Short mmCIF file of C-alpha atoms in Angstrom, two decimals:
data_model
loop_
_atom_site.label_atom_id
_atom_site.label_comp_id
_atom_site.label_asym_id
_atom_site.label_seq_id
_atom_site.Cartn_x
_atom_site.Cartn_y
_atom_site.Cartn_z
CA ASP M 1 80.66 90.97 90.29
CA THR M 2 80.94 94.54 89.05
CA ALA M 3 77.86 96.55 90.01
CA VAL M 4 77.99 99.06 87.14
CA SER M 5 80.04 97.99 84.17
CA GLN M 6 80.71 99.95 81.02
CA THR M 7 82.58 99.06 77.86
CA PRO M 8 84.93 99.83 76.34
CA LYS M 9 87.36 101.24 78.90
CA TYR M 10 89.29 103.12 76.20
CA LEU M 11 88.06 104.34 72.84
CA VAL M 12 90.36 106.03 70.32
CA THR M 13 88.77 107.12 67.07
CA GLN M 14 88.94 109.61 64.23
CA MET M 15 86.88 112.76 63.87
CA GLY M 16 83.62 112.13 62.06
CA ASN M 17 83.22 108.52 63.16
CA ASP M 18 80.24 107.11 65.05
CA LYS M 19 80.82 105.17 68.27
CA SER M 20 78.85 103.58 71.11
CA ILE M 21 79.50 103.02 74.79
CA LYS M 22 77.57 100.34 76.63
CA CYS M 23 76.54 100.28 80.28
CA GLU M 24 74.92 97.63 82.44
CA GLN M 25 74.02 97.57 86.14
CA ASN M 26 73.19 94.48 88.18
CA LEU M 27 71.99 96.34 91.27
CA GLY M 28 68.30 96.30 90.39
CA HIS M 29 68.26 100.09 90.27
CA ASP M 30 65.53 102.02 88.49
CA THR M 31 67.56 105.05 87.41
CA MET M 32 70.66 105.27 85.22
CA TYR M 33 72.79 108.23 84.14
CA TRP M 34 75.50 109.36 81.79
CA TYR M 35 78.03 111.89 83.08
CA LYS M 36 80.89 113.55 81.20
CA GLN M 37 84.17 114.41 82.95
CA ASP M 38 86.30 116.96 81.13
CA SER M 39 90.06 117.48 81.21
CA LYS M 40 89.71 119.65 84.33
CA LYS M 41 87.96 116.76 86.10
CA PHE M 42 84.61 118.57 86.13
CA LEU M 43 81.79 116.02 86.19
CA LYS M 44 78.57 117.05 84.48
CA ILE M 45 75.34 115.15 83.96
CA MET M 46 74.26 114.48 80.40
CA PHE M 47 71.23 112.19 80.62
CA SER M 48 69.12 110.35 83.14
CA TYR M 49 66.69 107.48 82.55
CA ASN M 50 64.18 106.11 85.01
CA ASN M 51 62.86 102.66 84.16
CA LYS M 52 63.68 103.16 80.46
CA GLU M 53 62.10 106.63 80.33
CA LEU M 54 64.21 109.73 79.63
CA ILE M 55 64.05 112.04 82.67
CA ILE M 56 66.95 114.44 82.26
CA ASN M 57 68.39 115.69 78.97
CA GLU M 58 70.91 118.43 79.58
CA THR M 59 72.01 120.78 76.81
CA VAL M 60 73.87 118.06 74.98
CA PRO M 61 74.33 118.15 71.17
CA ASN M 62 71.84 115.88 69.44
CA ARG M 63 74.79 113.89 68.07
CA PHE M 64 74.58 112.16 71.46
CA SER M 65 71.72 109.68 71.68
CA PRO M 66 71.14 107.52 74.74
CA LYS M 67 69.16 104.31 74.49
CA SER M 68 67.77 102.21 77.32
CA PRO M 69 66.50 98.81 76.10
CA ASP M 70 65.63 97.84 79.67
CA LYS M 71 66.18 99.36 83.10
CA ALA M 72 69.48 97.49 83.58
CA HIS M 73 71.08 98.92 80.43
CA LEU M 74 71.81 102.43 79.21
CA ASN M 75 73.91 102.84 76.09
CA LEU M 76 75.31 106.03 74.60
CA HIS M 77 75.71 106.47 70.85
CA ILE M 78 77.70 109.39 69.49
CA ASN M 79 77.49 110.43 65.84
CA SER M 80 80.01 112.48 63.89
CA LEU M 81 82.56 112.65 66.67
CA GLU M 82 84.37 115.95 67.20
CA LEU M 83 87.65 116.79 68.91
CA GLY M 84 85.74 118.42 71.77
CA ASP M 85 84.00 115.14 72.56
CA SER M 86 87.25 113.82 74.01
CA ALA M 87 86.58 113.19 77.71
CA VAL M 88 85.86 110.43 80.18
CA TYR M 89 82.24 109.27 80.11
CA PHE M 90 80.77 107.69 83.23
CA CYS M 91 77.67 105.61 83.55
CA ALA M 92 75.96 105.55 86.96
CA SER M 93 72.85 104.20 88.61
CA SER M 94 70.75 104.87 91.69
CA LEU M 95 67.94 102.96 93.35
CA ARG M 96 65.15 105.35 92.49
CA GLY M 97 66.25 108.83 91.51
CA SER M 98 66.63 112.01 93.45
CA ASP M 99 68.32 112.42 96.82
CA GLU M 100 70.18 109.12 96.60
CA LYS M 101 73.75 107.94 96.25
CA LEU M 102 75.05 107.14 92.81
CA PHE M 103 77.03 104.05 91.88
CA PHE M 104 79.46 104.74 89.06
CA GLY M 105 81.11 102.60 86.45
CA SER M 106 84.86 102.88 85.94
CA GLY M 107 84.53 105.19 82.96
CA THR M 108 85.25 105.17 79.22
CA GLN M 109 88.11 107.38 78.12
CA LEU M 110 87.22 108.67 74.65
CA SER M 111 89.97 110.22 72.54
CA VAL M 112 88.97 111.79 69.25
CA LEU M 113 91.92 112.39 66.91
CA THR K 1 72.20 126.57 88.33
CA GLN K 2 73.81 126.10 91.73
CA LEU K 3 77.62 126.19 91.61
CA LEU K 4 79.65 124.22 94.13
CA GLU K 5 83.11 125.69 94.55
CA GLN K 6 85.77 123.48 96.09
CA SER K 7 89.12 124.58 97.45
CA PRO K 8 91.92 124.09 97.11
CA GLN K 9 91.88 122.86 93.53
CA PHE K 10 95.11 120.89 94.00
CA LEU K 11 96.90 119.68 97.13
CA SER K 12 100.17 117.77 97.35
CA ILE K 13 101.30 116.73 100.83
CA GLN K 14 103.57 114.28 102.59
CA GLU K 15 102.32 111.14 104.28
CA GLY K 16 101.33 111.84 107.87
CA GLU K 17 100.21 115.43 107.33
CA ASN K 18 96.71 116.71 108.03
CA LEU K 19 94.58 118.55 105.48
CA THR K 20 91.19 120.15 105.00
CA VAL K 21 89.24 120.65 101.80
CA TYR K 22 86.20 122.85 101.44
CA CYS K 23 82.96 122.93 99.49
CA ASN K 24 81.00 126.18 99.27
CA SER K 25 77.83 127.39 97.63
CA SER K 26 75.79 130.59 97.56
CA SER K 27 72.65 128.47 97.97
CA VAL K 28 71.45 126.33 100.84
CA PHE K 29 72.05 122.60 100.46
CA SER K 30 69.23 120.18 101.20
CA SER K 31 71.93 117.61 101.83
CA LEU K 32 75.50 117.14 100.65
CA GLN K 33 77.37 114.11 99.44
CA TRP K 34 81.14 113.60 99.39
CA TYR K 35 82.71 111.26 96.83
CA ARG K 36 86.28 110.11 96.25
CA GLN K 37 87.46 109.21 92.76
CA GLU K 38 90.67 107.19 92.47
CA PRO K 39 92.70 107.32 89.24
CA GLY K 40 91.06 105.30 86.47
CA GLU K 41 87.89 104.69 88.46
CA GLY K 42 84.50 106.26 88.98
CA PRO K 43 83.56 108.30 92.07
CA VAL K 44 82.57 106.36 95.18
CA LEU K 45 80.34 107.84 97.87
CA LEU K 46 82.05 108.48 101.20
CA VAL K 47 79.30 110.13 103.22
CA THR K 48 76.07 112.12 103.09
CA VAL K 49 75.48 115.00 105.52
CA VAL K 50 71.98 116.27 106.05
CA THR K 51 71.65 118.39 109.19
CA GLY K 52 73.28 121.81 109.68
CA GLY K 53 76.27 121.52 112.04
CA GLU K 54 76.44 117.76 111.55
CA VAL K 55 79.81 116.04 111.96
CA LYS K 56 80.45 112.57 110.58
CA LYS K 57 83.60 110.50 110.94
CA LEU K 58 84.86 107.79 108.66
CA LYS K 59 88.13 106.46 110.13
CA ARG K 60 90.63 109.31 109.58
CA LEU K 61 88.15 111.41 107.61
CA THR K 62 85.93 113.97 109.37
CA PHE K 63 83.10 115.61 107.47
CA GLN K 64 81.38 118.74 108.71
CA PHE K 65 78.24 120.42 107.41
CA GLY K 66 78.01 124.16 108.01
CA ASP K 67 75.36 125.46 110.38
CA ALA K 68 73.67 127.36 107.56
CA ARG K 69 74.00 124.36 105.21
CA LYS K 70 75.84 126.42 102.59
CA ASP K 71 79.27 124.91 103.10
CA SER K 72 81.00 121.71 104.11
CA SER K 73 84.51 120.57 104.91
CA LEU K 74 86.46 117.33 104.82
CA HIS K 75 89.39 116.94 107.18
CA ILE K 76 91.87 114.09 106.79
CA THR K 77 94.15 113.24 109.69
CA ALA K 78 97.55 111.64 109.09
CA ALA K 79 97.07 111.31 105.34
CA GLN K 80 98.26 108.15 103.64
CA PRO K 81 99.14 107.47 99.98
CA GLY K 82 95.89 105.51 99.72
CA ASP K 83 94.00 108.78 100.29
CA THR K 84 95.24 110.05 96.93
CA GLY K 85 92.39 110.91 94.60
CA LEU K 86 89.86 113.48 93.49
CA TYR K 87 87.46 114.57 96.23
CA LEU K 88 84.09 115.77 95.02
CA CYS K 89 81.18 117.28 96.86
CA ALA K 90 77.75 116.96 95.28
CA ASN K 91 74.25 118.20 95.87
CA TYR K 92 70.86 117.56 94.33
CA GLY K 93 69.53 120.71 92.74
CA GLY K 94 68.13 122.36 89.66
CA ALA K 95 64.71 122.12 88.10
CA THR K 96 65.08 118.38 87.50
CA ASN K 97 66.70 117.70 90.90
CA LYS K 98 69.85 116.27 89.38
CA LEU K 99 73.09 115.51 91.23
CA ILE K 100 75.43 118.45 90.65
CA PHE K 101 79.12 117.98 91.40
CA GLY K 102 81.60 120.48 92.75
CA THR K 103 84.75 121.59 90.99
CA GLY K 104 86.82 118.98 92.87
CA THR K 105 90.02 118.87 94.92
CA LEU K 106 92.82 116.71 93.53
CA LEU K 107 94.86 115.33 96.43
CA ALA K 108 98.26 113.66 96.10
CA VAL K 109 99.82 112.12 99.20
CA GLN K 110 103.51 111.43 98.76
CA PRO K 111 105.06 108.51 100.69
#
């Protein structure tokens, strides 16, 4: 069983569209994250949720809206997609929060045309 | 915000060669994690180092934490094609104690 699973694996869409990426973890972890990896492979945190509560919200455009219906799920909705949103988005989880190892999903490659 | 600089940025070597990659910061690390990311996958934790001067071994991989806890290195002995991937160091920092990743070293081991 995959510990952290995200769907879809690939997402190709037009500028201006709205899209969602879903993430689920079956590890029983309390904390989930969204990271963005750019074309230079730099991995940067976007959001963090602890037990459905938003903990970290980096300087991300408000077109990005995370939603955590329960502590095992963290979805990412993106409105009005722009060319610069093209990247690989990773979901991750950790047992509690700080000072712990992260378990990552296999990523969603988003291409905005 | 703490910046973790990794070097080299890219490394292409032949199978059987040895290599070292570095992770440096101007700030002191509380602890440091090393991850490997294979193509098409997410990063996977290799090791966490905590104590200055600490050395940890994972098969052919040797991780060292600097005495002053401001730098770390990863040495791979007799590299194999399966070692190919992006090596990332990471440290918890910032006002919200988030996991911050380094700039990465992309390693390609040719058979």
